């Protein structure tokens, strides 16, 4: 049994700054939060950025600046979201790769997303997959529903392995419209994974955050936490920072004898080159 990859998803595209002023939406806030999360045990940061009015954006200049700042100030694996918000056009989402992250998200199918639709048609998946391989960016396959496991299998069977040769998937459970955030659904998803998959993590949205974390740990999976997914720390207590979510995940992982992986150990897990020591 290996250690635990703890991914932090600090911002997302759905939470409003006005409702949650502690949400890191400026570059300074994001970098400070990422540093605190690394100190607490995170190995990878899943990044959505905001504009000057704190609205979700995929502005390429801002994305490049964000990747550069996170690389300079932290050791974390930097993963840019290609999911963006439900309102982002597909071509803008593909262009995220031009910001040259180490990793990108790649969602394996369209799913209802509350009252909206998160669009990921098959041709978009294929183009993103092939562009990521050409750009030497390692995709993390996001699975919001069990049908998306079949689409992942089709992608790997017809297009081969991603750059780096490893296949890491992340179950995003508990989205209204996707698979429920339950141990039963997670077991079904893990049992259906194609044999090419080398590691998996899971997160549960909202009140499913803790049960899914416990189920993932008990099944040998890795963890994703963060304010993109969950804004309530405990009954009646709003999350104060992403770092406290990471710290709790790290404590649970330690108790399960699977301590947090360092960022360079995460690079090994994902098939990313490990930078030479300075
Ligand atoms: N914001 C959601 C519509 C991803 O980052 O790739 C999509 C999402 C997935 O968050
Ligand atoms: Zn995301």
Short mmCIF file of N, CA and C in Angstrom, two decimals, residues 57-219:
data_model
loop_
_atom_site.label_atom_id
_atom_site.label_comp_id
_atom_site.label_asym_id
_atom_site.label_seq_id
_atom_site.Cartn_x
_atom_site.Cartn_y
_atom_site.Cartn_z
N UNK A 57 -12.72 32.60 -15.19
CA UNK A 57 -12.18 32.97 -16.50
C UNK A 57 -11.20 31.91 -16.96
N UNK A 58 -11.03 31.82 -18.28
CA UNK A 58 -9.96 30.97 -18.84
C UNK A 58 -8.99 31.84 -19.62
N UNK A 59 -8.87 33.10 -19.21
CA UNK A 59 -7.95 34.02 -19.88
C UNK A 59 -6.53 33.43 -19.89
N UNK A 60 -5.97 33.32 -21.08
CA UNK A 60 -4.70 32.61 -21.23
C UNK A 60 -3.55 33.33 -20.52
N UNK A 61 -3.54 34.64 -20.61
CA UNK A 61 -2.48 35.40 -19.92
C UNK A 61 -2.51 35.15 -18.42
N UNK A 62 -3.70 35.20 -17.86
CA UNK A 62 -3.84 34.95 -16.42
C UNK A 62 -3.47 33.51 -16.07
N UNK A 63 -3.85 32.57 -16.96
CA UNK A 63 -3.50 31.16 -16.69
C UNK A 63 -1.99 30.98 -16.68
N UNK A 64 -1.32 31.60 -17.65
CA UNK A 64 0.15 31.47 -17.72
C UNK A 64 0.80 32.06 -16.47
N UNK A 65 0.31 33.23 -16.08
CA UNK A 65 0.85 33.91 -14.89
C UNK A 65 0.64 33.04 -13.64
N UNK A 66 -0.50 32.39 -13.60
CA UNK A 66 -0.84 31.53 -12.45
C UNK A 66 0.08 30.32 -12.40
N UNK A 67 0.28 29.67 -13.54
CA UNK A 67 1.18 28.50 -13.58
C UNK A 67 2.58 28.92 -13.14
N UNK A 68 3.05 30.05 -13.67
CA UNK A 68 4.41 30.51 -13.33
C UNK A 68 4.52 30.80 -11.83
N UNK A 69 3.53 31.46 -11.26
CA UNK A 69 3.59 31.83 -9.84
C UNK A 69 3.54 30.59 -8.95
N UNK A 70 2.68 29.64 -9.30
CA UNK A 70 2.58 28.43 -8.46
C UNK A 70 3.86 27.61 -8.56
N UNK A 71 4.47 27.58 -9.75
CA UNK A 71 5.73 26.86 -9.91
C UNK A 71 6.84 27.52 -9.11
N UNK A 72 6.85 28.86 -9.12
CA UNK A 72 7.92 29.59 -8.43
C UNK A 72 7.78 29.48 -6.92
N UNK A 73 6.55 29.47 -6.43
CA UNK A 73 6.32 29.60 -4.98
C UNK A 73 6.03 28.28 -4.28
N UNK A 74 5.72 27.23 -5.05
CA UNK A 74 5.42 25.93 -4.42
C UNK A 74 6.09 24.82 -5.22
N UNK A 75 6.08 23.62 -4.64
CA UNK A 75 6.54 22.43 -5.36
C UNK A 75 5.37 21.63 -5.91
N UNK A 76 4.17 22.08 -5.67
CA UNK A 76 2.98 21.30 -6.02
C UNK A 76 2.91 20.99 -7.51
N UNK A 77 2.39 19.83 -7.86
CA UNK A 77 2.02 19.56 -9.25
C UNK A 77 0.87 20.51 -9.59
N UNK A 78 1.03 21.25 -10.70
CA UNK A 78 0.00 22.22 -11.07
C UNK A 78 -0.88 21.61 -12.17
N UNK A 79 -2.13 21.45 -11.83
CA UNK A 79 -3.12 20.91 -12.77
C UNK A 79 -4.13 22.00 -13.11
N UNK A 80 -4.21 22.37 -14.39
CA UNK A 80 -5.23 23.34 -14.78
C UNK A 80 -6.52 22.62 -15.15
N UNK A 81 -7.62 23.20 -14.73
CA UNK A 81 -8.93 22.68 -15.13
C UNK A 81 -9.19 23.00 -16.59
N UNK A 82 -9.57 21.98 -17.36
CA UNK A 82 -10.09 22.24 -18.71
C UNK A 82 -11.61 22.17 -18.70
N UNK A 83 -12.17 21.96 -17.50
CA UNK A 83 -13.63 21.94 -17.38
C UNK A 83 -14.18 23.34 -17.31
N UNK A 84 -13.38 24.23 -16.70
CA UNK A 84 -13.82 25.62 -16.58
C UNK A 84 -15.15 25.73 -15.87
N UNK A 85 -15.99 26.61 -16.37
CA UNK A 85 -17.37 26.69 -15.86
C UNK A 85 -18.29 26.13 -16.93
N UNK A 86 -19.53 25.87 -16.57
CA UNK A 86 -20.47 25.28 -17.54
C UNK A 86 -20.73 26.23 -18.71
N UNK A 87 -20.30 27.48 -18.59
CA UNK A 87 -20.55 28.46 -19.65
C UNK A 87 -19.38 28.61 -20.62
N UNK A 88 -18.26 27.95 -20.35
CA UNK A 88 -17.08 28.14 -21.21
C UNK A 88 -17.21 27.33 -22.49
N UNK A 89 -16.89 27.95 -23.65
CA UNK A 89 -16.94 27.21 -24.91
C UNK A 89 -15.82 26.17 -25.01
N UNK A 90 -16.05 25.15 -25.83
CA UNK A 90 -15.10 24.04 -25.90
C UNK A 90 -13.73 24.49 -26.41
N UNK A 91 -13.69 25.41 -27.40
CA UNK A 91 -12.38 25.80 -27.94
C UNK A 91 -11.56 26.56 -26.90
N UNK A 92 -12.21 27.34 -26.08
CA UNK A 92 -11.49 28.05 -25.01
C UNK A 92 -10.95 27.04 -23.99
N UNK A 93 -11.71 26.00 -23.75
CA UNK A 93 -11.28 24.97 -22.79
C UNK A 93 -10.07 24.20 -23.35
N UNK A 94 -10.06 23.95 -24.66
CA UNK A 94 -8.89 23.29 -25.26
C UNK A 94 -7.64 24.16 -25.16
N UNK A 95 -7.82 25.46 -25.28
CA UNK A 95 -6.68 26.38 -25.30
C UNK A 95 -5.97 26.47 -23.95
N UNK A 96 -6.60 25.95 -22.90
CA UNK A 96 -5.96 25.95 -21.57
C UNK A 96 -4.58 25.28 -21.64
N UNK A 97 -4.44 24.29 -22.52
CA UNK A 97 -3.16 23.57 -22.62
C UNK A 97 -2.02 24.50 -23.02
N UNK A 98 -2.35 25.61 -23.68
CA UNK A 98 -1.30 26.54 -24.12
C UNK A 98 -0.63 27.23 -22.93
N UNK A 99 -1.22 27.14 -21.75
CA UNK A 99 -0.59 27.70 -20.56
C UNK A 99 0.45 26.75 -19.97
N UNK A 100 0.63 25.59 -20.60
CA UNK A 100 1.71 24.64 -20.26
C UNK A 100 1.72 24.20 -18.79
N UNK A 101 0.59 23.66 -18.31
CA UNK A 101 0.62 23.06 -16.96
C UNK A 101 1.29 21.69 -17.03
N UNK A 102 1.62 21.12 -15.87
CA UNK A 102 2.10 19.73 -15.87
C UNK A 102 0.96 18.76 -16.12
N UNK A 103 -0.21 19.11 -15.64
CA UNK A 103 -1.37 18.22 -15.70
C UNK A 103 -2.61 19.04 -16.07
N UNK A 104 -3.59 18.34 -16.65
CA UNK A 104 -4.88 18.99 -16.93
C UNK A 104 -5.98 18.01 -16.58
N UNK A 105 -7.15 18.53 -16.27
CA UNK A 105 -8.30 17.65 -16.08
C UNK A 105 -8.89 17.31 -17.43
N UNK A 106 -9.50 16.13 -17.52
CA UNK A 106 -10.18 15.70 -18.76
C UNK A 106 -11.40 14.89 -18.34
N UNK A 107 -12.55 15.50 -18.45
CA UNK A 107 -13.78 14.82 -18.02
C UNK A 107 -14.30 13.91 -19.13
N UNK A 108 -14.71 12.70 -18.71
CA UNK A 108 -14.98 11.63 -19.68
C UNK A 108 -16.43 11.53 -20.10
N UNK A 109 -17.10 12.67 -20.24
CA UNK A 109 -18.46 12.63 -20.77
C UNK A 109 -19.31 13.78 -20.26
N UNK A 110 -20.40 13.98 -20.95
CA UNK A 110 -21.35 15.05 -20.58
C UNK A 110 -22.19 14.59 -19.39
N UNK A 111 -22.50 15.55 -18.51
CA UNK A 111 -23.27 15.19 -17.32
C UNK A 111 -24.16 16.38 -16.92
N UNK A 112 -25.36 16.08 -16.45
CA UNK A 112 -26.15 17.15 -15.84
C UNK A 112 -25.40 17.68 -14.63
N UNK A 113 -25.50 19.01 -14.43
CA UNK A 113 -24.70 19.67 -13.39
C UNK A 113 -25.65 20.64 -12.70
N UNK A 114 -26.40 20.13 -11.72
CA UNK A 114 -27.47 20.94 -11.16
C UNK A 114 -28.48 21.25 -12.26
N UNK A 115 -28.78 22.55 -12.43
CA UNK A 115 -29.72 22.96 -13.48
C UNK A 115 -29.03 23.13 -14.82
N UNK A 116 -27.71 22.97 -14.85
CA UNK A 116 -26.93 23.19 -16.07
C UNK A 116 -26.44 21.86 -16.64
N UNK A 117 -25.70 21.96 -17.75
CA UNK A 117 -25.10 20.78 -18.38
C UNK A 117 -23.60 21.02 -18.50
N UNK A 118 -22.81 20.06 -18.03
CA UNK A 118 -21.35 20.13 -18.19
C UNK A 118 -21.03 19.30 -19.44
N UNK A 119 -20.65 20.02 -20.49
CA UNK A 119 -20.56 19.43 -21.82
C UNK A 119 -19.17 18.85 -22.10
N UNK A 120 -19.12 17.58 -22.42
CA UNK A 120 -17.86 16.92 -22.78
C UNK A 120 -18.11 15.87 -23.85
N UNK A 121 -18.47 16.32 -25.07
CA UNK A 121 -18.77 15.35 -26.13
C UNK A 121 -17.53 14.53 -26.49
N UNK A 122 -17.75 13.33 -27.04
CA UNK A 122 -16.66 12.42 -27.38
C UNK A 122 -15.57 13.09 -28.25
N UNK A 123 -15.93 13.81 -29.34
CA UNK A 123 -14.86 14.42 -30.15
C UNK A 123 -14.02 15.42 -29.36
N UNK A 124 -14.64 16.13 -28.42
CA UNK A 124 -13.87 17.06 -27.56
C UNK A 124 -12.91 16.29 -26.67
N UNK A 125 -13.40 15.20 -26.09
CA UNK A 125 -12.51 14.38 -25.24
C UNK A 125 -11.29 13.91 -26.01
N UNK A 126 -11.53 13.43 -27.24
CA UNK A 126 -10.44 12.89 -28.04
C UNK A 126 -9.44 13.99 -28.40
N UNK A 127 -9.97 15.15 -28.78
CA UNK A 127 -9.06 16.23 -29.17
C UNK A 127 -8.23 16.70 -27.97
N UNK A 128 -8.88 16.84 -26.84
CA UNK A 128 -8.15 17.25 -25.64
C UNK A 128 -7.09 16.21 -25.28
N UNK A 129 -7.46 14.95 -25.38
CA UNK A 129 -6.52 13.86 -25.05
C UNK A 129 -5.29 13.91 -25.95
N UNK A 130 -5.53 14.06 -27.25
CA UNK A 130 -4.40 14.03 -28.19
C UNK A 130 -3.57 15.30 -28.09
N UNK A 131 -4.23 16.43 -27.91
CA UNK A 131 -3.46 17.68 -27.74
C UNK A 131 -2.61 17.62 -26.46
N UNK A 132 -3.18 17.05 -25.39
CA UNK A 132 -2.41 16.94 -24.13
C UNK A 132 -1.18 16.06 -24.36
N UNK A 133 -1.35 14.97 -25.06
CA UNK A 133 -0.20 14.08 -25.30
C UNK A 133 0.86 14.81 -26.13
N UNK A 134 0.44 15.53 -27.17
CA UNK A 134 1.39 16.28 -27.99
C UNK A 134 2.14 17.33 -27.17
N UNK A 135 1.42 17.94 -26.21
CA UNK A 135 2.02 19.00 -25.39
C UNK A 135 2.74 18.46 -24.16
N UNK A 136 2.81 17.14 -24.01
CA UNK A 136 3.43 16.49 -22.86
C UNK A 136 2.81 16.95 -21.54
N UNK A 137 1.48 17.02 -21.55
CA UNK A 137 0.70 17.34 -20.35
C UNK A 137 -0.01 16.05 -19.93
N UNK A 138 0.07 15.73 -18.64
CA UNK A 138 -0.55 14.48 -18.16
C UNK A 138 -2.01 14.74 -17.77
N UNK A 139 -2.95 14.07 -18.42
CA UNK A 139 -4.35 14.28 -18.05
C UNK A 139 -4.74 13.51 -16.79
N UNK A 140 -5.61 14.12 -16.01
CA UNK A 140 -6.29 13.39 -14.94
C UNK A 140 -7.72 13.20 -15.43
N UNK A 141 -8.17 11.96 -15.48
CA UNK A 141 -9.49 11.66 -16.04
C UNK A 141 -10.53 11.83 -14.94
N UNK A 142 -11.43 12.81 -15.14
CA UNK A 142 -12.47 13.08 -14.15
C UNK A 142 -13.71 12.26 -14.51
N UNK A 143 -14.20 11.51 -13.52
CA UNK A 143 -15.37 10.64 -13.74
C UNK A 143 -16.50 11.12 -12.82
N UNK A 144 -17.54 11.68 -13.43
CA UNK A 144 -18.68 12.18 -12.68
C UNK A 144 -19.81 11.16 -12.62
N UNK A 145 -19.70 10.12 -13.46
CA UNK A 145 -20.80 9.17 -13.56
C UNK A 145 -20.26 7.83 -14.02
N UNK A 146 -20.99 6.76 -13.76
CA UNK A 146 -20.47 5.44 -14.11
C UNK A 146 -20.31 5.25 -15.62
N UNK A 147 -21.21 5.87 -16.40
CA UNK A 147 -21.09 5.77 -17.86
C UNK A 147 -19.78 6.35 -18.36
N UNK A 148 -19.23 7.28 -17.60
CA UNK A 148 -17.96 7.90 -18.02
C UNK A 148 -16.79 6.93 -17.89
N UNK A 149 -16.95 5.90 -17.07
CA UNK A 149 -15.91 4.87 -16.98
C UNK A 149 -15.81 4.14 -18.31
N UNK A 150 -16.95 3.91 -18.94
CA UNK A 150 -16.95 3.23 -20.25
C UNK A 150 -16.29 4.12 -21.31
N UNK A 151 -16.55 5.42 -21.24
CA UNK A 151 -15.92 6.33 -22.20
C UNK A 151 -14.40 6.38 -22.00
N UNK A 152 -13.96 6.30 -20.75
CA UNK A 152 -12.52 6.25 -20.47
C UNK A 152 -11.91 4.99 -21.08
N UNK A 153 -12.59 3.87 -20.91
CA UNK A 153 -12.09 2.61 -21.48
C UNK A 153 -11.98 2.72 -23.01
N UNK A 154 -13.00 3.31 -23.61
CA UNK A 154 -12.98 3.48 -25.08
C UNK A 154 -11.80 4.37 -25.50
N UNK A 155 -11.57 5.43 -24.75
CA UNK A 155 -10.47 6.36 -25.07
C UNK A 155 -9.12 5.64 -25.00
N UNK A 156 -8.91 4.89 -23.93
CA UNK A 156 -7.62 4.22 -23.74
C UNK A 156 -7.44 3.09 -24.76
N UNK A 157 -8.54 2.37 -25.04
CA UNK A 157 -8.45 1.24 -25.98
C UNK A 157 -8.19 1.71 -27.40
N UNK A 158 -8.74 2.88 -27.75
CA UNK A 158 -8.62 3.32 -29.15
C UNK A 158 -7.49 4.31 -29.35
N UNK A 159 -7.06 5.01 -28.31
CA UNK A 159 -6.04 6.05 -28.48
C UNK A 159 -4.75 5.76 -27.73
N UNK A 160 -4.69 4.68 -26.99
CA UNK A 160 -3.45 4.34 -26.28
C UNK A 160 -3.27 5.13 -24.99
N UNK A 161 -2.09 5.00 -24.40
CA UNK A 161 -1.83 5.60 -23.09
C UNK A 161 -1.50 7.08 -23.23
N UNK A 162 -1.74 7.85 -22.17
CA UNK A 162 -1.36 9.27 -22.20
C UNK A 162 0.16 9.44 -22.11
N UNK A 163 0.60 10.67 -22.27
CA UNK A 163 2.03 10.97 -22.11
C UNK A 163 2.44 10.59 -20.67
N UNK A 164 3.57 9.95 -20.54
CA UNK A 164 4.04 9.52 -19.22
C UNK A 164 3.69 8.08 -18.91
N UNK A 165 2.67 7.53 -19.60
CA UNK A 165 2.36 6.11 -19.48
C UNK A 165 1.51 5.71 -18.29
N UNK A 166 1.18 6.65 -17.39
CA UNK A 166 0.34 6.32 -16.23
C UNK A 166 -1.08 6.83 -16.48
N UNK A 167 -2.04 6.22 -15.82
CA UNK A 167 -3.44 6.63 -15.98
C UNK A 167 -4.03 6.86 -14.59
N UNK A 168 -4.21 8.14 -14.25
CA UNK A 168 -4.79 8.48 -12.95
C UNK A 168 -6.20 9.03 -13.17
N UNK A 169 -7.16 8.50 -12.43
CA UNK A 169 -8.53 8.99 -12.56
C UNK A 169 -9.01 9.54 -11.21
N UNK A 170 -9.99 10.44 -11.30
CA UNK A 170 -10.55 11.05 -10.10
C UNK A 170 -12.07 10.96 -10.18
N UNK A 171 -12.67 10.29 -9.20
CA UNK A 171 -14.13 10.21 -9.14
C UNK A 171 -14.66 11.48 -8.46
N UNK A 172 -15.45 12.25 -9.20
CA UNK A 172 -16.09 13.43 -8.61
C UNK A 172 -17.54 13.04 -8.35
N UNK A 173 -17.82 12.68 -7.10
CA UNK A 173 -19.13 12.13 -6.76
C UNK A 173 -20.00 13.18 -6.06
N UNK A 174 -21.29 12.95 -6.13
CA UNK A 174 -22.21 13.81 -5.37
C UNK A 174 -22.63 15.07 -6.10
N UNK A 175 -22.23 15.24 -7.38
CA UNK A 175 -22.75 16.36 -8.18
C UNK A 175 -24.21 16.05 -8.51
N UNK A 176 -25.12 17.01 -8.31
CA UNK A 176 -26.52 16.73 -8.67
C UNK A 176 -26.62 16.47 -10.18
N UNK A 177 -26.87 15.24 -10.55
CA UNK A 177 -26.88 14.84 -11.96
C UNK A 177 -25.87 13.75 -12.26
N UNK A 178 -24.91 13.57 -11.36
CA UNK A 178 -23.89 12.55 -11.54
C UNK A 178 -24.05 11.40 -10.56
N UNK A 179 -22.99 10.61 -10.40
CA UNK A 179 -23.07 9.46 -9.48
C UNK A 179 -23.18 9.95 -8.03
N UNK A 180 -23.91 9.24 -7.19
CA UNK A 180 -24.04 9.69 -5.81
C UNK A 180 -22.73 9.57 -5.04
N UNK A 181 -22.60 10.37 -4.02
CA UNK A 181 -21.40 10.32 -3.18
C UNK A 181 -21.57 9.29 -2.08
N UNK A 182 -21.51 8.02 -2.49
CA UNK A 182 -21.69 6.92 -1.55
C UNK A 182 -20.59 5.89 -1.75
N UNK A 183 -20.35 5.12 -0.71
CA UNK A 183 -19.36 4.04 -0.81
C UNK A 183 -19.79 3.05 -1.90
N UNK A 184 -21.10 2.79 -1.97
CA UNK A 184 -21.59 1.81 -2.96
C UNK A 184 -21.27 2.26 -4.38
N UNK A 185 -21.51 3.53 -4.68
CA UNK A 185 -21.23 4.03 -6.03
C UNK A 185 -19.72 4.00 -6.31
N UNK A 186 -18.93 4.34 -5.28
CA UNK A 186 -17.48 4.34 -5.47
C UNK A 186 -16.97 2.92 -5.75
N UNK A 187 -17.48 1.96 -5.00
CA UNK A 187 -17.09 0.56 -5.24
C UNK A 187 -17.43 0.15 -6.67
N UNK A 188 -18.63 0.52 -7.13
CA UNK A 188 -19.03 0.16 -8.50
C UNK A 188 -18.08 0.80 -9.51
N UNK A 189 -17.73 2.06 -9.29
CA UNK A 189 -16.84 2.75 -10.21
C UNK A 189 -15.45 2.13 -10.24
N UNK A 190 -14.93 1.84 -9.08
CA UNK A 190 -13.57 1.27 -9.01
C UNK A 190 -13.54 -0.12 -9.65
N UNK A 191 -14.58 -0.90 -9.39
CA UNK A 191 -14.63 -2.25 -9.98
C UNK A 191 -14.70 -2.21 -11.50
N UNK A 192 -15.25 -1.13 -12.07
CA UNK A 192 -15.42 -1.03 -13.52
C UNK A 192 -14.21 -0.41 -14.22
N UNK A 193 -13.21 0.06 -13.47
CA UNK A 193 -12.09 0.77 -14.10
C UNK A 193 -11.34 -0.12 -15.08
N UNK A 194 -10.92 0.41 -16.21
CA UNK A 194 -10.13 -0.38 -17.16
C UNK A 194 -8.76 -0.73 -16.56
N UNK A 195 -8.16 -1.81 -17.06
CA UNK A 195 -6.93 -2.33 -16.48
C UNK A 195 -5.76 -1.36 -16.65
N UNK A 196 -5.86 -0.41 -17.60
CA UNK A 196 -4.76 0.54 -17.81
C UNK A 196 -4.64 1.54 -16.65
N UNK A 197 -5.69 1.67 -15.83
CA UNK A 197 -5.66 2.66 -14.74
C UNK A 197 -4.61 2.26 -13.70
N UNK A 198 -3.73 3.21 -13.35
CA UNK A 198 -2.66 2.92 -12.40
C UNK A 198 -2.93 3.52 -11.01
N UNK A 199 -3.81 4.51 -10.92
CA UNK A 199 -4.17 5.05 -9.60
C UNK A 199 -5.49 5.80 -9.73
N UNK A 200 -6.16 5.95 -8.59
CA UNK A 200 -7.43 6.70 -8.60
C UNK A 200 -7.58 7.46 -7.29
N UNK A 201 -8.33 8.56 -7.41
CA UNK A 201 -8.68 9.34 -6.22
C UNK A 201 -10.19 9.59 -6.26
N UNK A 202 -10.69 10.17 -5.18
CA UNK A 202 -12.13 10.46 -5.13
C UNK A 202 -12.39 11.69 -4.29
N UNK A 203 -13.47 12.37 -4.63
CA UNK A 203 -13.97 13.46 -3.81
C UNK A 203 -15.49 13.36 -3.78
N UNK A 204 -16.06 13.87 -2.73
CA UNK A 204 -17.51 13.94 -2.62
C UNK A 204 -17.92 15.39 -2.45
N UNK A 205 -18.90 15.82 -3.24
CA UNK A 205 -19.36 17.20 -3.16
C UNK A 205 -20.23 17.38 -1.91
N UNK A 206 -20.05 18.53 -1.26
CA UNK A 206 -20.90 18.90 -0.14
C UNK A 206 -20.88 17.87 0.99
N UNK A 207 -22.07 17.46 1.41
CA UNK A 207 -22.16 16.59 2.59
C UNK A 207 -21.61 15.19 2.34
N UNK A 208 -21.30 14.88 1.08
CA UNK A 208 -20.70 13.56 0.81
C UNK A 208 -19.17 13.59 0.95
N UNK A 209 -18.62 14.76 1.28
CA UNK A 209 -17.15 14.93 1.33
C UNK A 209 -16.49 13.91 2.27
N UNK A 210 -16.95 13.86 3.51
CA UNK A 210 -16.30 12.97 4.49
C UNK A 210 -16.55 11.49 4.23
N UNK A 211 -17.80 11.09 3.95
CA UNK A 211 -18.00 9.66 3.68
C UNK A 211 -17.20 9.16 2.50
N UNK A 212 -17.10 9.96 1.44
CA UNK A 212 -16.34 9.51 0.26
C UNK A 212 -14.85 9.47 0.58
N UNK A 213 -14.38 10.41 1.38
CA UNK A 213 -12.97 10.39 1.78
C UNK A 213 -12.65 9.11 2.56
N UNK A 214 -13.51 8.78 3.49
CA UNK A 214 -13.28 7.57 4.29
C UNK A 214 -13.34 6.32 3.42
N UNK A 215 -14.30 6.27 2.50
CA UNK A 215 -14.43 5.10 1.62
C UNK A 215 -13.20 4.98 0.72
N UNK A 216 -12.75 6.10 0.16
CA UNK A 216 -11.60 6.06 -0.74
C UNK A 216 -10.36 5.57 0.00
N UNK A 217 -10.15 6.11 1.19
CA UNK A 217 -8.96 5.69 1.96
C UNK A 217 -9.01 4.20 2.25
N UNK A 218 -10.19 3.71 2.62
CA UNK A 218 -10.30 2.30 2.99
C UNK A 218 -10.12 1.38 1.80
N UNK A 219 -10.32 1.92 0.58
CA UNK A 219 -10.19 1.10 -0.63
C UNK A 219 -8.83 1.28 -1.31
#
